[in-house]
Coordinates of C-alpha atoms in Angstrom, one line a residue:
M1 CA 97.8 -44.5 60.2
D2 CA 98.3 -46.2 56.9
H3 CA 95.3 -47.3 54.8
S4 CA 94.9 -50.7 56.4
Q5 CA 95.1 -49.2 59.9
L6 CA 92.5 -46.6 59.1
I7 CA 90.1 -49.1 57.6
S8 CA 90.6 -51.3 60.7
R9 CA 89.9 -48.4 63.0
L10 CA 86.7 -47.4 61.0
V11 CA 85.5 -51.0 61.2
D12 CA 86.1 -50.9 65.0
I13 CA 84.0 -47.8 65.2
A14 CA 81.1 -48.5 62.8
G15 CA 81.1 -52.2 62.3
Q16 CA 82.2 -54.3 59.4
S17 CA 78.9 -54.1 57.6
H18 CA 79.0 -50.3 57.7
V19 CA 82.4 -49.8 56.2
I20 CA 82.4 -50.4 52.4
T21 CA 85.6 -50.6 50.4
D22 CA 84.6 -52.6 47.3
P23 CA 84.7 -50.0 44.4
S24 CA 81.7 -51.6 42.7
K25 CA 79.7 -51.2 46.0
T26 CA 81.0 -47.7 46.8
L27 CA 80.1 -46.4 43.3
F28 CA 76.6 -45.4 44.4
Y29 CA 78.1 -43.0 47.0
R30 CA 81.0 -41.9 44.8
K31 CA 78.9 -40.9 41.8
G32 CA 76.7 -37.8 41.9
Y33 CA 73.0 -37.9 41.0
R34 CA 73.6 -35.9 37.9
F35 CA 77.3 -35.0 37.8
G36 CA 80.7 -36.0 39.3
E37 CA 82.6 -39.2 40.2
G38 CA 85.9 -40.1 41.8
K39 CA 87.7 -42.7 43.9
A40 CA 87.3 -43.2 47.6
L41 CA 89.2 -45.3 50.1
A42 CA 86.0 -46.2 51.9
V43 CA 82.4 -45.3 52.5
V44 CA 81.4 -45.3 56.2
K45 CA 77.8 -45.3 57.4
P46 CA 77.7 -44.5 61.1
K47 CA 74.7 -45.5 63.2
T48 CA 75.0 -42.9 65.9
L49 CA 76.2 -39.3 66.2
L50 CA 79.1 -40.4 68.5
E51 CA 80.2 -42.9 65.8
Y52 CA 80.2 -40.1 63.3
W53 CA 82.4 -38.0 65.6
K54 CA 84.8 -41.0 66.1
V55 CA 85.0 -41.6 62.4
L56 CA 85.9 -37.9 61.9
E57 CA 88.6 -38.2 64.6
A58 CA 90.1 -41.2 62.9
C59 CA 90.1 -39.6 59.4
V60 CA 91.6 -36.4 60.7
A61 CA 94.3 -38.4 62.5
A62 CA 95.1 -40.3 59.3
D63 CA 95.2 -37.0 57.3
V64 CA 92.6 -38.1 54.8
I65 CA 89.9 -36.0 53.2
V66 CA 86.3 -36.4 54.5
I67 CA 83.3 -35.8 52.3
S68 CA 80.0 -36.0 54.2
Q69 CA 76.8 -36.8 52.3
S70 CA 73.3 -37.9 53.1
A71 CA 70.9 -38.6 50.3
N72 CA 73.4 -37.7 47.5
T73 CA 70.7 -36.0 45.5
G74 CA 72.7 -32.8 44.7
L75 CA 72.8 -31.8 41.0
T76 CA 76.3 -30.2 40.9
G77 CA 78.4 -33.0 42.3
G78 CA 78.9 -31.2 45.6
S79 CA 78.6 -34.3 47.8
T80 CA 80.9 -36.7 45.9
P81 CA 84.5 -36.7 44.8
D82 CA 85.2 -35.1 41.4
G83 CA 88.0 -36.8 39.6
N84 CA 91.1 -38.3 41.1
D85 CA 93.5 -35.3 41.4
Y86 CA 93.2 -34.9 45.1
D87 CA 96.5 -34.8 47.2
R88 CA 95.1 -37.1 49.9
D89 CA 92.8 -40.2 50.0
I90 CA 89.1 -39.7 50.5
V91 CA 86.7 -41.2 53.0
I92 CA 83.0 -40.7 52.3
V93 CA 80.7 -40.5 55.4
N94 CA 77.1 -41.2 54.5
T95 CA 74.8 -40.0 57.3
L96 CA 71.4 -41.3 56.3
L97 CA 71.2 -43.7 59.3
L98 CA 71.3 -40.7 61.6
D99 CA 67.7 -39.8 60.9
G100 CA 66.3 -38.5 64.2
I101 CA 63.8 -35.6 64.4
Q102 CA 62.9 -33.9 67.7
L103 CA 60.1 -31.4 68.2
I104 CA 60.8 -28.5 70.6
E105 CA 59.3 -25.2 71.7
K106 CA 55.7 -26.4 71.5
N107 CA 56.3 -27.7 68.0
T108 CA 57.3 -24.3 66.6
Q109 CA 60.8 -25.5 66.2
V110 CA 62.5 -28.8 65.3
V111 CA 65.9 -30.4 65.7
C112 CA 66.9 -32.5 62.7
L113 CA 69.9 -34.9 62.9
A114 CA 72.2 -35.3 60.0
G115 CA 70.3 -37.9 58.1
A116 CA 66.7 -36.7 58.6
T117 CA 64.9 -36.3 55.3
L118 CA 62.5 -33.7 54.1
Y119 CA 59.6 -36.2 53.6
E120 CA 60.1 -37.6 57.1
L121 CA 59.9 -34.1 58.5
E122 CA 56.8 -33.3 56.5
D123 CA 55.1 -36.5 57.8
I124 CA 55.9 -35.7 61.4
L125 CA 54.6 -32.1 61.2
R126 CA 51.5 -32.8 59.1
P127 CA 49.3 -34.2 62.0
L128 CA 50.3 -31.1 64.0
H129 CA 49.0 -28.9 61.2
R130 CA 52.5 -27.5 60.7
E131 CA 55.0 -27.7 57.9
P132 CA 58.8 -27.3 57.4
H133 CA 60.7 -24.5 55.7
S134 CA 60.7 -26.4 52.4
V135 CA 58.6 -29.1 50.7
I136 CA 59.8 -31.7 48.3
G137 CA 61.4 -29.7 45.6
S138 CA 61.7 -29.9 41.8
S139 CA 64.5 -32.4 41.8
C140 CA 65.7 -33.5 45.2
I141 CA 64.1 -36.9 45.7
G142 CA 64.7 -38.0 49.3
A143 CA 66.7 -34.9 50.1
S144 CA 67.9 -34.4 53.6
V145 CA 67.1 -31.4 55.8
V146 CA 70.7 -30.8 56.7
G147 CA 71.7 -31.0 53.0
G148 CA 69.2 -28.2 52.3
I149 CA 70.7 -26.0 55.0
C150 CA 74.3 -26.7 53.9
N151 CA 73.5 -25.8 50.3
N152 CA 71.2 -22.8 51.1
S153 CA 68.6 -24.7 49.0
G154 CA 65.6 -22.6 48.0
G155 CA 62.6 -24.4 46.8
A156 CA 59.0 -23.7 45.8
L157 CA 57.6 -21.8 48.8
V158 CA 57.5 -18.1 48.1
Q159 CA 57.4 -16.8 51.7
R160 CA 60.5 -18.6 53.1
G161 CA 63.5 -18.1 50.9
P162 CA 66.7 -20.2 51.1
A163 CA 67.0 -22.8 53.9
Y164 CA 68.8 -21.1 56.7
T165 CA 69.6 -21.3 60.4
Q166 CA 72.0 -19.8 62.9
M167 CA 71.6 -22.8 65.2
A168 CA 73.6 -26.0 64.5
L169 CA 75.9 -28.6 66.1
F170 CA 78.9 -29.3 63.9
A171 CA 82.5 -30.4 63.8
Q172 CA 85.2 -28.2 62.4
I173 CA 88.9 -28.6 61.7
N174 CA 90.8 -25.6 63.1
E175 CA 94.0 -23.9 61.7
K176 CA 96.1 -26.4 63.7
G177 CA 94.4 -29.3 62.0
E178 CA 92.5 -30.2 65.2
L179 CA 88.9 -31.4 65.2
E180 CA 86.6 -29.4 67.4
L181 CA 82.9 -29.9 68.2
K182 CA 80.8 -26.7 68.4
N183 CA 77.4 -26.8 70.0
H184 CA 75.5 -23.7 68.7
L185 CA 72.1 -25.3 68.9
G186 CA 71.1 -23.3 71.9
I187 CA 70.5 -26.5 73.9
H188 CA 72.5 -27.4 77.0
L189 CA 73.6 -31.0 76.3
G190 CA 76.8 -31.4 78.4
N191 CA 80.5 -30.5 78.0
T192 CA 82.3 -33.4 76.2
P193 CA 81.6 -34.6 72.7
E194 CA 80.4 -37.9 74.2
E195 CA 77.9 -36.2 76.5
I196 CA 76.7 -33.7 73.9
L197 CA 76.2 -36.2 71.0
T198 CA 74.7 -39.0 73.2
N199 CA 72.3 -36.7 75.0
L200 CA 71.1 -35.2 71.7
Q201 CA 70.7 -38.5 70.0
Q202 CA 68.7 -39.9 72.9
H203 CA 66.7 -36.6 73.4
R204 CA 68.1 -36.5 76.9
Y205 CA 67.3 -32.8 77.7
S206 CA 64.4 -30.9 79.0
A207 CA 62.5 -27.8 77.9
D208 CA 64.5 -25.8 80.5
D209 CA 67.7 -26.7 78.6
V210 CA 66.5 -25.1 75.4
E211 CA 67.5 -21.4 75.1
K212 CA 65.1 -18.9 73.5
D213 CA 66.1 -16.1 71.2
C214 CA 69.6 -17.6 70.6
G215 CA 69.5 -17.2 66.8
Q216 CA 67.2 -17.4 63.8
G217 CA 65.8 -20.7 62.6
S218 CA 64.8 -19.4 59.2
D219 CA 65.3 -16.3 57.0
H220 CA 62.9 -13.9 58.7
S221 CA 63.4 -11.1 56.1
Y222 CA 62.8 -13.0 52.8
C223 CA 59.0 -12.4 52.7
N224 CA 59.7 -8.6 52.4
H225 CA 62.8 -9.1 50.2
V226 CA 60.9 -11.0 47.5
R227 CA 58.3 -8.3 47.3
E228 CA 60.8 -5.8 46.0
V229 CA 60.1 -6.5 42.4
D230 CA 61.9 -3.3 41.1
A231 CA 65.2 -4.3 42.7
D232 CA 68.1 -4.7 40.3
T233 CA 69.4 -7.9 42.0
P234 CA 68.1 -11.5 42.4
A235 CA 65.9 -12.5 45.3
R236 CA 68.1 -15.4 46.3
F237 CA 71.2 -17.1 45.2
N238 CA 73.8 -19.5 46.6
A239 CA 76.7 -17.0 46.9
D240 CA 74.7 -14.4 48.8
P241 CA 76.9 -13.6 51.9
T242 CA 73.9 -12.4 53.9
R243 CA 72.6 -16.0 54.1
H244 CA 75.9 -17.6 55.0
Y245 CA 76.3 -18.5 58.7
E246 CA 78.3 -21.5 59.9
A247 CA 76.3 -24.6 58.7
S248 CA 74.1 -22.5 56.5
G249 CA 75.7 -22.5 53.1
C250 CA 78.8 -24.5 54.3
A251 CA 78.5 -27.0 51.4
G252 CA 80.2 -29.7 53.5
K253 CA 83.1 -27.6 54.7
L254 CA 81.8 -28.4 58.2
A255 CA 80.6 -31.8 59.4
V256 CA 77.0 -31.0 60.6
F257 CA 75.5 -33.3 63.2
A258 CA 72.2 -31.4 63.7
V259 CA 70.3 -28.2 62.9
R260 CA 67.5 -26.3 64.7
L261 CA 64.9 -24.9 62.5
D262 CA 61.5 -23.1 62.6
T263 CA 58.3 -24.8 61.6
F264 CA 55.3 -23.0 60.2
P265 CA 51.5 -23.1 60.5
M266 CA 49.8 -25.0 57.7
D267 CA 47.2 -23.2 55.7
K268 CA 43.8 -24.5 56.6
E269 CA 42.4 -23.9 53.1
T270 CA 44.3 -23.8 49.8
A271 CA 43.5 -23.4 46.2
V272 CA 45.5 -24.0 43.0
F273 CA 45.0 -22.0 39.8
Y274 CA 46.4 -23.2 36.5
I275 CA 47.3 -20.3 34.2
G276 CA 48.3 -20.5 30.5
T277 CA 49.5 -17.8 28.1
N278 CA 51.5 -17.2 25.0
D279 CA 52.6 -13.7 26.3
I280 CA 55.3 -13.6 29.0
Q281 CA 54.1 -10.1 30.0
A282 CA 50.9 -11.7 31.3
L283 CA 52.8 -13.8 33.8
S284 CA 54.9 -10.8 34.7
D285 CA 51.7 -8.9 35.4
V286 CA 50.4 -11.7 37.7
R287 CA 53.7 -11.8 39.5
R288 CA 54.0 -8.1 40.0
T289 CA 50.4 -7.6 41.2
M290 CA 50.5 -10.5 43.6
L291 CA 53.8 -9.6 45.2
T292 CA 53.2 -5.8 45.5
E293 CA 49.4 -5.4 46.0
F294 CA 48.1 -8.5 47.7
D295 CA 47.7 -8.7 51.5
S296 CA 49.9 -11.8 51.8
L297 CA 52.2 -13.9 49.6
P298 CA 51.1 -16.9 47.6
I299 CA 52.3 -20.3 48.7
S300 CA 54.0 -21.1 45.4
G301 CA 54.1 -20.2 41.8
E302 CA 55.7 -22.9 39.6
Y303 CA 56.5 -22.2 36.0
I304 CA 56.7 -24.8 33.2
H305 CA 57.4 -24.1 29.5
R306 CA 55.5 -26.2 26.9
D307 CA 58.6 -28.1 25.8
A308 CA 59.4 -29.2 29.4
Y309 CA 55.7 -30.2 29.8
D310 CA 56.0 -32.3 26.7
L311 CA 59.1 -34.1 27.9
A312 CA 57.8 -34.8 31.4
T313 CA 54.6 -36.3 29.9
V314 CA 56.6 -39.1 28.4
Y315 CA 59.8 -39.3 30.4
G316 CA 58.4 -38.4 33.9
K317 CA 55.2 -40.4 33.7
D318 CA 56.5 -43.3 35.9
T319 CA 57.8 -40.8 38.6
F320 CA 54.4 -39.1 38.5
W321 CA 52.5 -42.4 38.9
V322 CA 54.7 -43.7 41.7
I323 CA 54.2 -40.6 43.8
K324 CA 50.5 -40.5 43.1
T325 CA 49.9 -44.1 44.0
M326 CA 52.6 -44.8 46.6
G327 CA 53.7 -41.5 48.0
T328 CA 57.1 -39.7 48.1
K329 CA 58.6 -42.0 50.8
W330 CA 58.9 -44.8 48.3
L331 CA 61.0 -42.8 45.8
P332 CA 64.4 -43.1 47.5
K333 CA 63.9 -46.8 47.8
L334 CA 63.0 -47.1 44.1
F335 CA 65.9 -44.9 43.0
A336 CA 68.3 -47.0 45.2
L337 CA 66.9 -50.1 43.5
K338 CA 67.5 -48.6 40.1
A339 CA 71.1 -47.7 41.1
K340 CA 71.7 -51.3 42.2
A341 CA 70.3 -52.6 38.9
D342 CA 72.7 -50.3 37.1
R343 CA 75.6 -51.5 39.1
I344 CA 74.8 -55.2 38.4
A345 CA 74.2 -54.4 34.7
E346 CA 77.6 -52.7 34.4
K347 CA 79.3 -56.1 35.2
F348 CA 78.0 -57.6 32.0
P349 CA 79.3 -56.2 28.7
F350 CA 76.1 -57.2 26.8
M351 CA 73.9 -55.1 29.1
P352 CA 73.1 -51.5 28.1
K353 CA 74.4 -48.5 29.9
H354 CA 71.8 -46.8 32.1
F355 CA 69.9 -50.0 32.2
G356 CA 67.6 -48.8 35.1
D357 CA 66.4 -45.8 33.2
K358 CA 65.8 -47.7 30.0
F359 CA 64.0 -50.5 31.8
M360 CA 61.7 -48.0 33.6
Q361 CA 61.0 -46.1 30.4
V362 CA 59.8 -49.4 28.8
V363 CA 57.6 -50.0 31.8
S364 CA 56.2 -46.5 31.7
K365 CA 54.7 -47.1 28.2
F366 CA 52.1 -49.3 29.9
I367 CA 51.1 -46.5 32.3
P368 CA 48.2 -44.5 30.9
N369 CA 48.4 -40.7 30.5
Q370 CA 48.0 -39.2 34.0
L371 CA 47.2 -35.6 33.1
P372 CA 43.7 -34.1 33.3
E373 CA 41.9 -33.0 30.2
K374 CA 42.0 -29.3 31.2
M375 CA 45.8 -29.3 31.5
E376 CA 46.1 -31.1 28.2
D377 CA 43.9 -28.5 26.6
F378 CA 46.0 -25.6 28.0
H379 CA 49.1 -27.4 26.8
K380 CA 47.8 -27.3 23.2
K381 CA 46.9 -23.6 23.4
Y382 CA 49.7 -22.1 25.4
D383 CA 53.5 -22.0 25.6
H384 CA 53.8 -20.8 29.2
H385 CA 52.2 -22.4 32.2
L386 CA 52.0 -21.2 35.8
I387 CA 50.8 -23.3 38.7
L388 CA 49.7 -20.9 41.4
K389 CA 48.9 -22.1 44.9
V390 CA 47.4 -19.7 47.5
G391 CA 45.9 -20.1 50.9
G392 CA 43.5 -18.5 53.4
D393 CA 42.3 -14.9 52.6
L394 CA 44.3 -14.8 49.4
I395 CA 42.0 -17.3 47.7
P396 CA 39.0 -14.9 47.0
Q397 CA 41.4 -12.1 46.2
T398 CA 43.2 -14.3 43.7
R399 CA 39.9 -15.5 42.1
E400 CA 38.8 -11.9 41.6
F401 CA 42.1 -10.7 40.2
L402 CA 42.4 -13.6 37.7
K403 CA 38.8 -13.3 36.6
N404 CA 39.3 -9.6 35.8
Y405 CA 42.7 -9.9 34.3
F406 CA 41.9 -12.8 32.0
A407 CA 38.6 -11.3 31.0
D408 CA 40.7 -10.3 28.0
S409 CA 41.2 -13.7 26.5
S410 CA 44.1 -12.5 24.3
K411 CA 46.2 -12.5 27.5
G412 CA 45.6 -16.2 28.1
G413 CA 43.4 -18.2 30.4
Y414 CA 43.1 -19.9 33.7
F415 CA 41.1 -22.4 35.6
E416 CA 40.8 -23.2 39.3
C417 CA 41.8 -26.8 39.9
D418 CA 39.8 -29.4 41.8
S419 CA 41.7 -31.7 44.1
K420 CA 42.8 -34.2 41.4
E421 CA 43.8 -31.5 39.0
A422 CA 45.8 -29.7 41.7
Q423 CA 47.6 -32.9 42.6
A424 CA 48.3 -33.6 38.9
A425 CA 49.7 -30.1 38.2
M426 CA 52.1 -30.3 41.2
L427 CA 53.2 -33.8 40.4
H428 CA 53.8 -33.0 36.8
R429 CA 56.0 -30.0 37.8
F430 CA 57.9 -32.4 40.2
A431 CA 58.5 -34.8 37.3
V432 CA 59.9 -32.2 34.9
A433 CA 63.5 -32.1 36.3
S434 CA 64.1 -35.8 36.4
A435 CA 62.6 -36.2 32.9
A436 CA 65.6 -34.5 31.3
I437 CA 68.0 -37.0 32.8
R438 CA 65.7 -39.9 31.8
Y439 CA 65.5 -38.6 28.2
H440 CA 69.2 -38.1 28.0
N441 CA 70.0 -41.6 29.4
V442 CA 67.5 -43.4 27.2
H443 CA 68.7 -41.6 24.0
E444 CA 72.4 -41.5 24.9
K445 CA 73.5 -42.7 21.5
E446 CA 71.4 -40.1 19.6
V447 CA 72.1 -37.0 21.7
G448 CA 75.0 -35.0 23.0
E449 CA 75.7 -33.8 26.5
L450 CA 73.2 -32.6 29.1
V451 CA 73.9 -29.0 30.4
A452 CA 71.9 -27.9 33.4
L453 CA 71.8 -24.3 34.6
D454 CA 70.3 -23.1 37.9
I455 CA 69.9 -19.3 37.7
A456 CA 68.5 -16.4 39.6
L457 CA 67.4 -13.5 37.5
R458 CA 67.1 -9.9 38.7
R459 CA 63.8 -9.2 40.4
N460 CA 63.1 -6.4 37.9
D461 CA 64.0 -8.5 34.8
K462 CA 61.0 -8.1 32.4
E463 CA 62.6 -10.3 29.7
W464 CA 62.8 -13.3 31.9
F465 CA 62.2 -15.9 29.2
E466 CA 65.5 -16.7 27.5
H467 CA 66.2 -16.1 23.8
L468 CA 69.6 -17.5 22.8
P469 CA 71.6 -16.2 19.8
E470 CA 71.5 -18.5 16.8
E471 CA 75.2 -19.6 17.1
I472 CA 74.3 -21.1 20.5
S473 CA 70.7 -22.2 19.8
S474 CA 71.8 -24.2 16.7
K475 CA 73.9 -26.5 18.9
I476 CA 71.0 -27.5 21.1
M477 CA 68.4 -30.2 20.5
H478 CA 66.1 -29.5 23.4
K479 CA 65.7 -26.5 25.7
L480 CA 63.7 -27.1 28.9
Y481 CA 62.6 -24.2 31.1
Y482 CA 60.9 -24.5 34.5
G483 CA 61.3 -22.9 37.9
H484 CA 60.1 -20.9 40.9
F485 CA 58.5 -18.0 39.1
M486 CA 57.7 -15.6 41.9
C487 CA 61.3 -15.7 43.1
H488 CA 62.6 -15.4 39.5
V489 CA 64.6 -18.6 40.0
F490 CA 64.8 -20.8 36.9
H491 CA 66.1 -24.3 36.1
Q492 CA 67.2 -24.5 32.4
D493 CA 68.2 -27.8 31.0
Y494 CA 69.8 -28.2 27.5
I495 CA 70.2 -31.4 25.6
L496 CA 72.9 -30.7 23.1
K497 CA 73.5 -32.1 19.6
P498 CA 76.1 -34.9 19.3
G499 CA 79.7 -33.7 19.3
V500 CA 79.0 -30.3 20.9
D501 CA 81.4 -29.5 23.8
G502 CA 79.1 -29.0 26.8
H503 CA 81.7 -27.1 28.9
E504 CA 82.4 -24.6 26.1
L505 CA 78.7 -24.0 25.4
E506 CA 78.0 -23.6 29.1
E507 CA 80.8 -20.9 29.4
E508 CA 79.2 -19.0 26.5
M509 CA 75.8 -19.2 28.2
L510 CA 77.2 -18.0 31.5
K511 CA 78.7 -14.9 29.8
L512 CA 75.2 -14.0 28.5
L513 CA 73.8 -14.5 32.0
D514 CA 76.5 -12.2 33.4
K515 CA 75.4 -9.5 31.0
R516 CA 71.8 -9.9 32.3
G517 CA 72.9 -9.4 35.9
A518 CA 71.9 -13.0 36.8
Q519 CA 73.4 -15.0 39.6
Y520 CA 74.2 -18.7 39.5
P521 CA 73.7 -21.2 41.0
A522 CA 70.5 -20.0 42.5
E523 CA 69.6 -22.8 45.0
H524 CA 72.1 -25.6 44.6
N525 CA 75.7 -25.2 45.9
V526 CA 78.5 -24.5 43.4
G527 CA 79.6 -28.1 43.6
H528 CA 82.2 -28.8 41.0
L529 CA 80.3 -27.2 38.1
Y530 CA 80.4 -23.5 39.0
E531 CA 83.2 -21.2 40.0
A532 CA 83.0 -19.9 43.6
K533 CA 82.9 -16.1 43.7
P534 CA 85.5 -14.5 46.0
E535 CA 83.1 -14.0 49.0
L536 CA 82.0 -17.6 48.8
K537 CA 85.6 -18.9 48.5
K538 CA 86.6 -16.8 51.6
F539 CA 83.6 -18.2 53.5
Y540 CA 84.8 -21.8 52.7
Q541 CA 88.4 -21.0 53.7
D542 CA 87.3 -19.5 57.0
L543 CA 85.2 -22.5 57.9
D544 CA 87.9 -25.0 56.8
P545 CA 91.4 -23.5 57.0
T546 CA 93.2 -26.8 56.3
N547 CA 90.9 -27.8 53.4
G548 CA 90.2 -31.2 55.0
F549 CA 86.4 -31.3 54.4
N550 CA 85.0 -31.6 50.8
P551 CA 87.9 -29.7 49.0
G552 CA 87.7 -28.5 45.4
L553 CA 84.2 -26.9 45.6
G554 CA 83.7 -24.1 43.2
H555 CA 86.9 -24.9 41.2
T556 CA 89.0 -24.1 44.4
S557 CA 92.1 -26.0 45.4
K558 CA 91.8 -29.7 46.2
N559 CA 95.1 -29.6 48.2
K560 CA 95.8 -29.4 51.9
N561 CA 95.9 -25.9 53.3
W562 CA 94.5 -24.6 50.0
Q563 CA 97.9 -24.8 48.3

């Protein structure tokens, strides 16, 4: 098929309104949330799983590249084209309309279709007093469940590790260039693609069709793995081959229709403790004690450095306020509205670049400070902040430990949050990541590039807080540190001085991390920012031998058959 024939076929499958070819309208799907942009022949938004399959069939027959995406919230450009040096044309398939969620196995497991989002899954499970593997993370606003699985996303919850399953329904291009549908969900749905996909979408199967013990729906070993605080390796990182299995970690090298996952009991009672210190050893002591001596694991332990706290107070205030007053489900809509405003503004030369961010920042000046007095007091006193959430029997044990440990006030201080303080602490942590992007876009003429690193430190690394050599530090205007402290996973954003080459500086930083035994990326896929390590590259090649799905990841070949 030539281009016009392919477009015509895609319109026949999905409908005229669900096939977008105007470059100004496809930009939202072609441009990454933080990084990456390239051309695409079309964007297709299938309404059913069967339409998705037929779109893939047409694209494979036309010998074009397929990049599947859902919320497009990735931070490394892994769900969009990167440049225009591919050897074939690209069709982007956006799966957000495929948003079904099905409870199975007495609510202990769930089947999520390709476009199901994390906040939708949380809403469905909450009345059942259960929760998913992950909760809304530090940066992924509106993130999809399947996207988390494909990227081995980690997140804040200490007990559960990277998103992982051995049960999925996916399409794969074999060595002969043929498209195959593989049902590894452990659910009997029929024999042909039409039967399998239609029966799943319409939940046309019974409890007897669901196999038991046909694979893991989460990483069952992580709760023990993270406790090994003397291990000389990171707890979790994207290139870990032990957590790669078909859809899990595939990064779009398969077209995933659905995944089957475990759900988890919700803690009946929780408590949040806010800890501040100027000595990193104090936080190390808290981490070691809780992971090695406590009866169970904390729910989360989120770290924020003072500088990141500062920036989020100003440049994340509107995000904080929207979630507090309207809930997370409104965020994707508001971000889509902002993206649309940016697209319209780009058509007029007199309008500023990043109009949406600049407009929202002006609006945010009229929003009063949202942070409680106790948090603000700790911000004045301490460089390092830890938001510690625990549940059940761990609450009295944590109270006693913190009371005794911080009896020596030279180590720092803590307070137990009331409900409003707990919400504020968690929302402020959520707002930190997007604040760096907002600051950079608002001050684009005054600052240099934005470099974002996602790293996993060794579990036994005592010097976890970074100290850069002067020749690197002198090139940076702002250093922002935050992360999932108990897992030793850190997000480090650097706003550079004007004229500094971000790629060169990043390479210098990565060499320092290599010397420290760190792994990167920790919980986002390599995308087009990081180089795929040999084991990860082989995993990609085994999944996609003709390189027809999402080529170029991890600085690998963008050409057919990996040439």
